[in-house]
PDB file of N, CA, C and O in Angstrom:
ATOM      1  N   UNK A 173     -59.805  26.756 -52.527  1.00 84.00           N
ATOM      2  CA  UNK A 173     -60.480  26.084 -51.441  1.00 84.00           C
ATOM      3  C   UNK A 173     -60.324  24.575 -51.656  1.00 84.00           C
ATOM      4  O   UNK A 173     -60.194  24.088 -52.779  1.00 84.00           O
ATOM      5  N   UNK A 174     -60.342  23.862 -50.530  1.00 95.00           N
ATOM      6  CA  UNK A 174     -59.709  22.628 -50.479  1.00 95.00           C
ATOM      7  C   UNK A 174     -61.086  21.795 -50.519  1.00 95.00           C
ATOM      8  O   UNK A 174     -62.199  22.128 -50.112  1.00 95.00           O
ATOM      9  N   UNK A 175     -60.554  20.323 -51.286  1.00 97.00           N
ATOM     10  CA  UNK A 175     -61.780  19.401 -51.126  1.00 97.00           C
ATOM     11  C   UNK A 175     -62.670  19.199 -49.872  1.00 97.00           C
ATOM     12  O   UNK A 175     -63.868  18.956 -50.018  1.00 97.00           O
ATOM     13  N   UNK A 176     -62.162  19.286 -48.760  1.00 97.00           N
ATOM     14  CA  UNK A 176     -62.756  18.864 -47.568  1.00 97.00           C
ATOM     15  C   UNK A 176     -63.350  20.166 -47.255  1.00 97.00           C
ATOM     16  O   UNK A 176     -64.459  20.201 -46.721  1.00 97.00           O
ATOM     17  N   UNK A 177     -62.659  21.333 -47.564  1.00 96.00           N
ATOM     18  CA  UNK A 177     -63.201  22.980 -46.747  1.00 96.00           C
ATOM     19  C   UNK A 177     -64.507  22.584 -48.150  1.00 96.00           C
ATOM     20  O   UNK A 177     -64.942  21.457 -47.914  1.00 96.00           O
ATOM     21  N   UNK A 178     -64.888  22.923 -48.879  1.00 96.00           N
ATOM     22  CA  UNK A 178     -65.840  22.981 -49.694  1.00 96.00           C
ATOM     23  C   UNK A 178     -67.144  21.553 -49.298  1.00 96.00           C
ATOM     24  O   UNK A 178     -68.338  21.839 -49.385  1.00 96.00           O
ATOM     25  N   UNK A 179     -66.753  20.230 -48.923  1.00 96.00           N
ATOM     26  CA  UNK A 179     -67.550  19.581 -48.289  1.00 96.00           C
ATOM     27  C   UNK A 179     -68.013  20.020 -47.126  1.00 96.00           C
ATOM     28  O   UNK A 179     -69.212  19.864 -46.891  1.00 96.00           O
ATOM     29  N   UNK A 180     -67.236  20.602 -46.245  1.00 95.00           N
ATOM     30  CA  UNK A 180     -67.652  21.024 -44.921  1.00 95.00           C
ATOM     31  C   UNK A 180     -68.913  22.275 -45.243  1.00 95.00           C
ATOM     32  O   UNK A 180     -69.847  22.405 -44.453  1.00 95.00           O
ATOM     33  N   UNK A 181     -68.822  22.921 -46.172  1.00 92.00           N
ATOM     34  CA  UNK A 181     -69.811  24.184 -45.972  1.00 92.00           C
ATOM     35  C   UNK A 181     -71.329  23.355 -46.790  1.00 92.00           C
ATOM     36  O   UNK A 181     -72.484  23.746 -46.618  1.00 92.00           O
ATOM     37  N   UNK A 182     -71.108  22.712 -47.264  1.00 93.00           N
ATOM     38  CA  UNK A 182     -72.036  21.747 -47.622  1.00 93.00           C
ATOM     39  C   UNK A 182     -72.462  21.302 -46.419  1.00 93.00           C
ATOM     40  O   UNK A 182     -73.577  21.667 -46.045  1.00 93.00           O
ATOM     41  N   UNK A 183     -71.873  20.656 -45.795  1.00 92.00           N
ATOM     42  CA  UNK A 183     -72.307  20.116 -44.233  1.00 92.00           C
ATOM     43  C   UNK A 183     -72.388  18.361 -44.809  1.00 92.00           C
ATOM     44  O   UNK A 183     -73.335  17.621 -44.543  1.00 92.00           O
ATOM     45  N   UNK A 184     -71.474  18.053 -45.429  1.00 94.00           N
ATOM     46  CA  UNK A 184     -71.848  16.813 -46.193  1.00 94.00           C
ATOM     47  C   UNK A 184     -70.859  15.689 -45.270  1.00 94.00           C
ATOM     48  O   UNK A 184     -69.813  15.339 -45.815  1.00 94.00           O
ATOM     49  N   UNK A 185     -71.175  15.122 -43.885  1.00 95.00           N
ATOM     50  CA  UNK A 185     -70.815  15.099 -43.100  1.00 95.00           C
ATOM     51  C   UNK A 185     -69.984  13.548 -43.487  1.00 95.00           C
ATOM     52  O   UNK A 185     -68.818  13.349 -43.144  1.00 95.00           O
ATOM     53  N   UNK A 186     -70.711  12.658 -44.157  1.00 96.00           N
ATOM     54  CA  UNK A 186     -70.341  11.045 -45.044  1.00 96.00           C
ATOM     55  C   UNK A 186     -68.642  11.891 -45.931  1.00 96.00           C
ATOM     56  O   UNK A 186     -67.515  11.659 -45.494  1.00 96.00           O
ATOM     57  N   UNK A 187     -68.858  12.629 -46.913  1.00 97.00           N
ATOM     58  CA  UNK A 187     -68.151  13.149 -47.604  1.00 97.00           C
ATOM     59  C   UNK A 187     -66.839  13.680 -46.989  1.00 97.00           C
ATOM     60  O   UNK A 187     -65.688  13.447 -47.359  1.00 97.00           O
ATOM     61  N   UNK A 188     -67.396  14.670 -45.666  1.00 97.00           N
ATOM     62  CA  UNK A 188     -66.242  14.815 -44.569  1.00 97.00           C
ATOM     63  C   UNK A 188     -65.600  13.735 -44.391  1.00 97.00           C
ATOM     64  O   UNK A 188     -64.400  13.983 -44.508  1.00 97.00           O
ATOM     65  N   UNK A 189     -65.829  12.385 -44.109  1.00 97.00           N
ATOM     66  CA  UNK A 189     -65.357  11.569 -43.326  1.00 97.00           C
ATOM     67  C   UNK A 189     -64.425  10.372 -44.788  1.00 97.00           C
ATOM     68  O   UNK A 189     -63.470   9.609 -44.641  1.00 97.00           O
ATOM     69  N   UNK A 190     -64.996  10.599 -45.683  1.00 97.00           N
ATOM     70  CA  UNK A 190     -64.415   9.518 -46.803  1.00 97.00           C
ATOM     71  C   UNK A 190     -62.757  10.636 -47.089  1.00 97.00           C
ATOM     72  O   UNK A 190     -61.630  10.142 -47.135  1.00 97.00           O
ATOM     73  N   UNK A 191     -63.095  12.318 -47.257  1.00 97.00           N
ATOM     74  CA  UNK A 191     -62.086  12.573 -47.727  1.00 97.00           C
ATOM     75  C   UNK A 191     -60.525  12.741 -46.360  1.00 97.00           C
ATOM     76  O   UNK A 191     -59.359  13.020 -46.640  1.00 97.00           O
ATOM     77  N   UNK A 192     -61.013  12.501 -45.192  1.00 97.00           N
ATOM     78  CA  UNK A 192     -60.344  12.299 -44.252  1.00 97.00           C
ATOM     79  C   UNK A 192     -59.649  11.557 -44.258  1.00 97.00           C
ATOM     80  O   UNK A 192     -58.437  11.761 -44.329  1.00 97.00           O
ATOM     81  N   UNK A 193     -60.253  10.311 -44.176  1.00 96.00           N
ATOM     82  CA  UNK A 193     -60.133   8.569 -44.311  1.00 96.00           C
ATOM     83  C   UNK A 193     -58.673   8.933 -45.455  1.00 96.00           C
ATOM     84  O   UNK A 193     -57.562   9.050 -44.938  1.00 96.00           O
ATOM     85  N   UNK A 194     -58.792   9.045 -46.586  1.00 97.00           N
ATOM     86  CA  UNK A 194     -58.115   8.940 -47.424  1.00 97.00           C
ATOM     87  C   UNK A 194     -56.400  10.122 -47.990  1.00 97.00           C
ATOM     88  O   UNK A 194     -55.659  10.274 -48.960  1.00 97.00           O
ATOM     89  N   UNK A 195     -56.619  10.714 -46.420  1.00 97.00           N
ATOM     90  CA  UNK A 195     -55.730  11.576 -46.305  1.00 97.00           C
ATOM     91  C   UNK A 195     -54.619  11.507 -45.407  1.00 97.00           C
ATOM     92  O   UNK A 195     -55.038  11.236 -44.281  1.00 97.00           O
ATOM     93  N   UNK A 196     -53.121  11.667 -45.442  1.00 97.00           N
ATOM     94  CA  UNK A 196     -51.790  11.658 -44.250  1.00 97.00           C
ATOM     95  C   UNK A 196     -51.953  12.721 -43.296  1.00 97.00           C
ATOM     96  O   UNK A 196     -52.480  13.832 -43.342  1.00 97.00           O
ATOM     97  N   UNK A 197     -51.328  12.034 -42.389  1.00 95.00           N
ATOM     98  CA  UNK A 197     -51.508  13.340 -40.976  1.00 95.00           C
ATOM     99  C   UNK A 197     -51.047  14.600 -41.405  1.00 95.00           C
ATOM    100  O   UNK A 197     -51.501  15.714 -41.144  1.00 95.00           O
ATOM    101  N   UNK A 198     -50.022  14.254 -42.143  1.00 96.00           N
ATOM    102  CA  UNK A 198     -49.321  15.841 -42.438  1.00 96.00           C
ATOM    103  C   UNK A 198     -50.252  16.586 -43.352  1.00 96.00           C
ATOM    104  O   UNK A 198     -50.396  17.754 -42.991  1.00 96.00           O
ATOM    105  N   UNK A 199     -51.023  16.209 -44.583  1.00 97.00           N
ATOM    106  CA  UNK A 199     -52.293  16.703 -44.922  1.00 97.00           C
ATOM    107  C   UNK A 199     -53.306  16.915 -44.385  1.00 97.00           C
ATOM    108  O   UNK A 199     -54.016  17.879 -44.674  1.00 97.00           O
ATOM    109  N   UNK A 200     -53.658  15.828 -43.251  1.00 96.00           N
ATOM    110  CA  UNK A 200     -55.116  16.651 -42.573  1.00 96.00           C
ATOM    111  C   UNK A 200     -54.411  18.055 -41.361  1.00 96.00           C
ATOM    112  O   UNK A 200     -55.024  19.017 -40.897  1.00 96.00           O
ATOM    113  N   UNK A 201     -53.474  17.796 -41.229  1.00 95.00           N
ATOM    114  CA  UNK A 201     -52.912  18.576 -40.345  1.00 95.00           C
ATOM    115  C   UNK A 201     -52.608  20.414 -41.265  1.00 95.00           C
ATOM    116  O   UNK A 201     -52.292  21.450 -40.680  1.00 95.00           O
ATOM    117  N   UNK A 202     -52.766  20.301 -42.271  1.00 96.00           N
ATOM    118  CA  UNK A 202     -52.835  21.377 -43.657  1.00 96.00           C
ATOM    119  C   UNK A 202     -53.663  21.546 -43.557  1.00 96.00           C
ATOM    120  O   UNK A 202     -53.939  22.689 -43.921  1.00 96.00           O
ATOM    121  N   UNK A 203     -54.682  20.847 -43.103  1.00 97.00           N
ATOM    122  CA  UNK A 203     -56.146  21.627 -43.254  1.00 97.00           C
ATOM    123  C   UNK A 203     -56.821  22.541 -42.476  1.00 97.00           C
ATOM    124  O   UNK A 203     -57.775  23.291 -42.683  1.00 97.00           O
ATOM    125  N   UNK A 204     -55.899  22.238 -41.255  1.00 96.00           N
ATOM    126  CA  UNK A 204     -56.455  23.117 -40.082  1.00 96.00           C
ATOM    127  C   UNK A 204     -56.556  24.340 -40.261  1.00 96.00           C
ATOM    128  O   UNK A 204     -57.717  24.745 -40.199  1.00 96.00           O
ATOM    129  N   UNK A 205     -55.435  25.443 -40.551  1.00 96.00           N
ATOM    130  CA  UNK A 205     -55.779  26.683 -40.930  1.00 96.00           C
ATOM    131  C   UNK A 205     -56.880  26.933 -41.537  1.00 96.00           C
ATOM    132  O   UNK A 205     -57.604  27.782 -41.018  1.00 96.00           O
ATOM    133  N   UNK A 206     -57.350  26.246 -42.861  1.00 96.00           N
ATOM    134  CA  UNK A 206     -58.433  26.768 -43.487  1.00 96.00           C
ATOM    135  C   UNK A 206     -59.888  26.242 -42.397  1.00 96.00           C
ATOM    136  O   UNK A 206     -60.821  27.037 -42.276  1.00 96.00           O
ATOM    137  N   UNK A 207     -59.925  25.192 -41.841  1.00 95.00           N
ATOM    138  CA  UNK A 207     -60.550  24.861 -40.930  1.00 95.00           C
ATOM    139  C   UNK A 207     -60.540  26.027 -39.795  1.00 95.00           C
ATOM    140  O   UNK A 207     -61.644  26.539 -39.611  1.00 95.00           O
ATOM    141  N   UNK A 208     -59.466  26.528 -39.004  1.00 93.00           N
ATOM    142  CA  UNK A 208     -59.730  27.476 -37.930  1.00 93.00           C
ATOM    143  C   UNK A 208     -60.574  28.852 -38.861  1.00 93.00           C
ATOM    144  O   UNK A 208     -61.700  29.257 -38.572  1.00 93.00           O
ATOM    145  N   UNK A 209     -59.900  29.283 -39.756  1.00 93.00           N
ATOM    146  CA  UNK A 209     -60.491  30.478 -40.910  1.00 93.00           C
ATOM    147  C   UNK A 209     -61.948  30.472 -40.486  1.00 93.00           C
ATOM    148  O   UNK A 209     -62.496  31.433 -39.947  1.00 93.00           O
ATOM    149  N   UNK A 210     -62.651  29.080 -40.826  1.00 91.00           N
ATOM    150  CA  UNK A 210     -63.792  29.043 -41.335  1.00 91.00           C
ATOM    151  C   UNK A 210     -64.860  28.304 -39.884  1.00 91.00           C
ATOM    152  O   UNK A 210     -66.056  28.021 -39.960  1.00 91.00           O
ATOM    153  N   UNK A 211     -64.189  28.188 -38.981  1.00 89.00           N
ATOM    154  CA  UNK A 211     -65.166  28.497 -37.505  1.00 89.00           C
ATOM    155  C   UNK A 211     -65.023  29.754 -37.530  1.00 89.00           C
ATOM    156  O   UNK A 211     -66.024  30.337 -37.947  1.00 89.00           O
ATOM    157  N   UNK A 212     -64.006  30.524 -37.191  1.00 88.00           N
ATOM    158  CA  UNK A 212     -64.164  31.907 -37.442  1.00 88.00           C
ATOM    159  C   UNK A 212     -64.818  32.776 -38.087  1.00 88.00           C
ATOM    160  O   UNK A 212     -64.800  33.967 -37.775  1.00 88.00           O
ATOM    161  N   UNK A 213     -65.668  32.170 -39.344  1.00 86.00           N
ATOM    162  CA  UNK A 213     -66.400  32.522 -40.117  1.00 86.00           C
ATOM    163  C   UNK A 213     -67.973  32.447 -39.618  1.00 86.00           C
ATOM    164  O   UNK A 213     -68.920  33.232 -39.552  1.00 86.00           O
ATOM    165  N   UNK A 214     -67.711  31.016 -39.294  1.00 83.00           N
ATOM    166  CA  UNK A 214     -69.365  30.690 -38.853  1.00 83.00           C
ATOM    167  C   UNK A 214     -69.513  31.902 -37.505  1.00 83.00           C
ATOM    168  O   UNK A 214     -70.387  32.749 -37.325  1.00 83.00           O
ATOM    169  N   UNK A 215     -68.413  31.610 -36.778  1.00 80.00           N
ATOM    170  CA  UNK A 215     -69.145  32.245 -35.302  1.00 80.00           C
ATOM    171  C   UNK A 215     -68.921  33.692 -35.603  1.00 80.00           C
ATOM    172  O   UNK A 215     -68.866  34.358 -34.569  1.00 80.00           O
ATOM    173  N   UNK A 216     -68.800  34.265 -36.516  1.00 79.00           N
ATOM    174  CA  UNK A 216     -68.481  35.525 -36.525  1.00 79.00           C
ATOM    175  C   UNK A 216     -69.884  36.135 -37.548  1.00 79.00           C
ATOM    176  O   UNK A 216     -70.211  37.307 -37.735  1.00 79.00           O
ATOM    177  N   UNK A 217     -70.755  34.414 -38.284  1.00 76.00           N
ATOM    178  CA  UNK A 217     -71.602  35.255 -39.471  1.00 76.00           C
ATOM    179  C   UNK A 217     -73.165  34.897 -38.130  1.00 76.00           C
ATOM    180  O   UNK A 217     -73.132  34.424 -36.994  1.00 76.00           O
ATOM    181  N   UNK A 218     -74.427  35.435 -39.052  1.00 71.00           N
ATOM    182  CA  UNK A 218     -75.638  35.170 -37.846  1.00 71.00           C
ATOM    183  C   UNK A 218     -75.545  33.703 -38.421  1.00 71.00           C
ATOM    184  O   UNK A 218     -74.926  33.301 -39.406  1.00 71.00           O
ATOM    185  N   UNK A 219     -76.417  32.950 -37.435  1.00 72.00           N
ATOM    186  CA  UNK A 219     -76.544  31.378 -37.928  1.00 72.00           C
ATOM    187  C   UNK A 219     -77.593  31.554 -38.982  1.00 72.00           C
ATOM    188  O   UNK A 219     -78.594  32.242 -38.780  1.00 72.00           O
ATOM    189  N   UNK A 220     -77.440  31.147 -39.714  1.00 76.00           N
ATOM    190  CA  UNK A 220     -78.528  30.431 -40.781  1.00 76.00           C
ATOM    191  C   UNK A 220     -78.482  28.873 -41.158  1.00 76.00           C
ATOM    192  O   UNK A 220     -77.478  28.160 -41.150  1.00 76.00           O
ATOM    193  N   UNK A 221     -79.874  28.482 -41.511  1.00 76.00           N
ATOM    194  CA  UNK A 221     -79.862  27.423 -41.851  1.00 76.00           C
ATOM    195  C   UNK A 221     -79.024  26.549 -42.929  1.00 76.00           C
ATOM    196  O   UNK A 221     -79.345  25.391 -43.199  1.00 76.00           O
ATOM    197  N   UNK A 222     -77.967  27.184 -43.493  1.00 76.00           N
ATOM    198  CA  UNK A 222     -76.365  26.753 -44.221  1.00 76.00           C
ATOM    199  C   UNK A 222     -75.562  26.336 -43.733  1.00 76.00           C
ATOM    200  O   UNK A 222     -74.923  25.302 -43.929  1.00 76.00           O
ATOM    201  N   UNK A 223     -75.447  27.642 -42.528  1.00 76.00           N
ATOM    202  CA  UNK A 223     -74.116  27.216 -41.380  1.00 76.00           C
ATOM    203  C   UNK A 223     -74.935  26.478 -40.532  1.00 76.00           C
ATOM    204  O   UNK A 223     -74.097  25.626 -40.235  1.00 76.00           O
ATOM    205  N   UNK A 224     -76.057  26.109 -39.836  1.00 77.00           N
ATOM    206  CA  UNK A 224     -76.714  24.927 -39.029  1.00 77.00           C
ATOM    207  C   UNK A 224     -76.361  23.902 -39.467  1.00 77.00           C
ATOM    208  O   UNK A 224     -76.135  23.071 -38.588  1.00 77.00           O
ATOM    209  N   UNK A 225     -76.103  23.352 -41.107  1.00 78.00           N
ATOM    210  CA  UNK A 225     -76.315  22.467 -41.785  1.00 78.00           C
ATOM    211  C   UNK A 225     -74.729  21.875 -41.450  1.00 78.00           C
ATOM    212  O   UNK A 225     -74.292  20.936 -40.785  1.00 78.00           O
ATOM    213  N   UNK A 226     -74.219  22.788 -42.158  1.00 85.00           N
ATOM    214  CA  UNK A 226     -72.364  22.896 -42.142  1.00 85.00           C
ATOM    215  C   UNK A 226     -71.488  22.699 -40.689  1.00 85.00           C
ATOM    216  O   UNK A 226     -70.444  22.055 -40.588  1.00 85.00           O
ATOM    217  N   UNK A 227     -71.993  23.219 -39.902  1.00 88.00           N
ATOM    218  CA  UNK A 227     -71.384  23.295 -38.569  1.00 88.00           C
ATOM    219  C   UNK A 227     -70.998  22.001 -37.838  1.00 88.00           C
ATOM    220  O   UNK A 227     -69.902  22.020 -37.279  1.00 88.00           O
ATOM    221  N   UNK A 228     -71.952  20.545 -37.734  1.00 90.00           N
ATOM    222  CA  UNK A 228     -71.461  19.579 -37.871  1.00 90.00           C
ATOM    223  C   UNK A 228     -69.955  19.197 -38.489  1.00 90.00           C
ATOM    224  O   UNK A 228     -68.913  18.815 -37.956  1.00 90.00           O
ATOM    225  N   UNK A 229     -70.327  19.474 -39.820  1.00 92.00           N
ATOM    226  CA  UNK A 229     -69.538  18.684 -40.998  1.00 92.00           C
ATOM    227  C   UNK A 229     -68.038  19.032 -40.496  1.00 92.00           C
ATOM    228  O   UNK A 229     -67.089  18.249 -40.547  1.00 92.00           O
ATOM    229  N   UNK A 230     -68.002  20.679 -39.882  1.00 92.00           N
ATOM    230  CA  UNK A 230     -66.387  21.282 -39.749  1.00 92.00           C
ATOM    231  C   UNK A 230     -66.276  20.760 -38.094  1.00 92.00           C
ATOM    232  O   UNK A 230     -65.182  20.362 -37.694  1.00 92.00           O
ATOM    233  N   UNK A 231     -67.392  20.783 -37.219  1.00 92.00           N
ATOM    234  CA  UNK A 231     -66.957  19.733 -36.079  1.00 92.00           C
ATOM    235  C   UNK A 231     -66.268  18.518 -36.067  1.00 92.00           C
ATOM    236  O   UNK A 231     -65.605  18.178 -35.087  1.00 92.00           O
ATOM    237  N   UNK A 232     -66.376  17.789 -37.144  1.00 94.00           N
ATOM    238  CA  UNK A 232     -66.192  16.373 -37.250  1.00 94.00           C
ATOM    239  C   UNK A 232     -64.754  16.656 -38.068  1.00 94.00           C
ATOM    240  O   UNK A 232     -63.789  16.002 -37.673  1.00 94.00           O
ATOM    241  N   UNK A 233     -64.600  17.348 -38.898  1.00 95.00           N
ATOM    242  CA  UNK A 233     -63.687  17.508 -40.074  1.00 95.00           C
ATOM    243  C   UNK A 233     -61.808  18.467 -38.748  1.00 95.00           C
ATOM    244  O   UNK A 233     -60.578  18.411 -38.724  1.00 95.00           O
ATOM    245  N   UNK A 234     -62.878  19.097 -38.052  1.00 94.00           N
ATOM    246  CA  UNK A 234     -61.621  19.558 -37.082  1.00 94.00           C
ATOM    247  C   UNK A 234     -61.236  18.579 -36.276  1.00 94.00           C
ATOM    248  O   UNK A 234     -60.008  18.518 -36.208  1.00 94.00           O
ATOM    249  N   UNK A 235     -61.967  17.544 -35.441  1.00 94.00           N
ATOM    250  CA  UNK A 235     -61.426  16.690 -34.535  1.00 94.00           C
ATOM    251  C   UNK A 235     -60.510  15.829 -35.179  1.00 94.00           C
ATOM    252  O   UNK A 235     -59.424  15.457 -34.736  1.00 94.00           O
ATOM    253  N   UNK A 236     -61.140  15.484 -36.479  1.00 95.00           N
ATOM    254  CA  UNK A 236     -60.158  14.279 -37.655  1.00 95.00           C
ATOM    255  C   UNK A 236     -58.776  15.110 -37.787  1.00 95.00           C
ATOM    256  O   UNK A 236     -57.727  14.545 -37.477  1.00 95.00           O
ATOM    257  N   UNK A 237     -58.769  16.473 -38.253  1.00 95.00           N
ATOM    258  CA  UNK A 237     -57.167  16.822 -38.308  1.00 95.00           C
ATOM    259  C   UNK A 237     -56.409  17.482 -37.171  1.00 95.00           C
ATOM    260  O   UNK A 237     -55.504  18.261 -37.470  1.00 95.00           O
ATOM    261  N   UNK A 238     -56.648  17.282 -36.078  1.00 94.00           N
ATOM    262  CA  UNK A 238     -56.659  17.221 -34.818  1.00 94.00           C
ATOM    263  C   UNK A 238     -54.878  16.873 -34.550  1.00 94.00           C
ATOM    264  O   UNK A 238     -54.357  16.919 -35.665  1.00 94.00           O
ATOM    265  N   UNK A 239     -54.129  16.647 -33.794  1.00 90.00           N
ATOM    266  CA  UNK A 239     -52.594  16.323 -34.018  1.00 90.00           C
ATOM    267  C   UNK A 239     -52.646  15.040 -32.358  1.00 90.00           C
ATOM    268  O   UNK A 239     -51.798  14.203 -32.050  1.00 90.00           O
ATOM    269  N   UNK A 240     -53.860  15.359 -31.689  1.00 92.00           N
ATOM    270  CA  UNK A 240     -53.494  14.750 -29.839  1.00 92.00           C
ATOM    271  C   UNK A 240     -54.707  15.236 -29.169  1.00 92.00           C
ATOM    272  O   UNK A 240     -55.385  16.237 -29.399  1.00 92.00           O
ATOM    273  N   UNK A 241     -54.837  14.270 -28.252  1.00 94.00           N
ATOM    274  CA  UNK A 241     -56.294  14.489 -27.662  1.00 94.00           C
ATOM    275  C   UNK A 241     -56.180  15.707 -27.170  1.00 94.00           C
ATOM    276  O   UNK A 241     -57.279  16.249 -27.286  1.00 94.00           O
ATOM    277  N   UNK A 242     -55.242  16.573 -26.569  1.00 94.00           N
ATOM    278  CA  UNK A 242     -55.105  17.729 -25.970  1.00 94.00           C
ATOM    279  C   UNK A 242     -56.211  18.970 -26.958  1.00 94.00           C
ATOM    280  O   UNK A 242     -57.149  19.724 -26.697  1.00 94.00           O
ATOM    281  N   UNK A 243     -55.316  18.544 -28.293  1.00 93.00           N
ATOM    282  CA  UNK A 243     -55.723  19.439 -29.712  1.00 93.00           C
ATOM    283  C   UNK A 243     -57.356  19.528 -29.905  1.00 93.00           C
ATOM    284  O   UNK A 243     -57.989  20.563 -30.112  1.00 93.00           O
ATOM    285  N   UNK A 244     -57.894  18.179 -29.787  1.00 93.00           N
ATOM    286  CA  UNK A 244     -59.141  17.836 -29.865  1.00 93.00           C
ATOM    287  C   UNK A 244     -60.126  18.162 -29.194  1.00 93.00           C
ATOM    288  O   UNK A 244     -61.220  18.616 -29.528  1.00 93.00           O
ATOM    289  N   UNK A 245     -59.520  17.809 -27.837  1.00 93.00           N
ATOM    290  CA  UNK A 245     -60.387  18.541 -26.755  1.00 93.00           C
ATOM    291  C   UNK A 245     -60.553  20.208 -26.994  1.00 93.00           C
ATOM    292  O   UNK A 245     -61.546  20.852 -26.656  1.00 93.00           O
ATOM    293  N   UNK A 246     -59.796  20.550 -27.409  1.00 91.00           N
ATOM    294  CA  UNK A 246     -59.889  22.388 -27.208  1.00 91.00           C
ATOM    295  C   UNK A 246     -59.953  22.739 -28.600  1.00 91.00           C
ATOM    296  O   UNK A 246     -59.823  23.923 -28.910  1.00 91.00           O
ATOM    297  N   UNK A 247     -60.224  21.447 -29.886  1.00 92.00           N
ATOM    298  CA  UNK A 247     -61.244  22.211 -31.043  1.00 92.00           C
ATOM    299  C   UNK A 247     -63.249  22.120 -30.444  1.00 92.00           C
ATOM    300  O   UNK A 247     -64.232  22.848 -30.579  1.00 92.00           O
ATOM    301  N   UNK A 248     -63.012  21.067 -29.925  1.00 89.00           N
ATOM    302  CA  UNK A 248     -64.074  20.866 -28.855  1.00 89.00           C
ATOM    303  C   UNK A 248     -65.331  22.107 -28.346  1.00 89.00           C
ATOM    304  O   UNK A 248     -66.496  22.485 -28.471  1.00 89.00           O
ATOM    305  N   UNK A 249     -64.151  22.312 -27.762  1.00 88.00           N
ATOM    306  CA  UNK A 249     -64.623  23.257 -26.627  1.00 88.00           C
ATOM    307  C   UNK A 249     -64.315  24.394 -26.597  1.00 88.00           C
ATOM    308  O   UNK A 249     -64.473  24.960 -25.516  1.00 88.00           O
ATOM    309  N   UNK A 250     -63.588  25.428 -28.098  1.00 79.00           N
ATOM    310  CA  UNK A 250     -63.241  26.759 -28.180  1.00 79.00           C
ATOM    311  C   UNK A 250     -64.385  26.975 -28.965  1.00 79.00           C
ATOM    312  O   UNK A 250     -64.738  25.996 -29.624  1.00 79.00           O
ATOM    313  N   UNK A 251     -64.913  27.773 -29.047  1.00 55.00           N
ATOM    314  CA  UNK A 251     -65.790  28.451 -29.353  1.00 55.00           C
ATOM    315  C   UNK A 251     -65.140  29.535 -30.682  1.00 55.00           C
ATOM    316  O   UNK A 251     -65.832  30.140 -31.501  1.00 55.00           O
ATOM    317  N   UNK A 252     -63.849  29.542 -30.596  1.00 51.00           N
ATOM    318  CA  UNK A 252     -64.469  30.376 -31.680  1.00 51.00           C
ATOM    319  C   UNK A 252     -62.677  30.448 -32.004  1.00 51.00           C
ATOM    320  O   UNK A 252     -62.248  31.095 -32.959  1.00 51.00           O
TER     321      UNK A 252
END
């Protein structure tokens, strides 16, 4: 599990954003799979107050490895 997937379930939303910052497109763009995995996870587990916490952190952490507003918009707005 990757530095940023392990911040994200934390919901450590500052932490999301420093290990972003410090990453190439072609790396945040690596992250997405484990990123799609793990919405898939949330919307597939009941909510609890973990994933309430977390769910932010992988909102913010998907738009950052995002490739075009097209991409962004429809991490946005897919549900799942």
């Amino acid at each position: 599990m990757s530095k940023l997937v392990e911040e994200v379930r934390r919901g450590r939303i500052d932490d999301v954003v420093t290990i972003v910052n410090g990453m190439t497109a072609a790396e945040r763009r690596g992250e997405l799979p484990a990123l799609k995995a793990l919405r898939k996870e949330f919307r597939d587990a009941w909510v609890t107050p973990q994933l309430q916490a977390a769910s932010p952190a992988l909102l913010v952490a998907g738009v950052a490895c995002q490739s075009g507003a097209a991409a962004v918009a429809s991490w946005l707005t897919v549900s799942g």
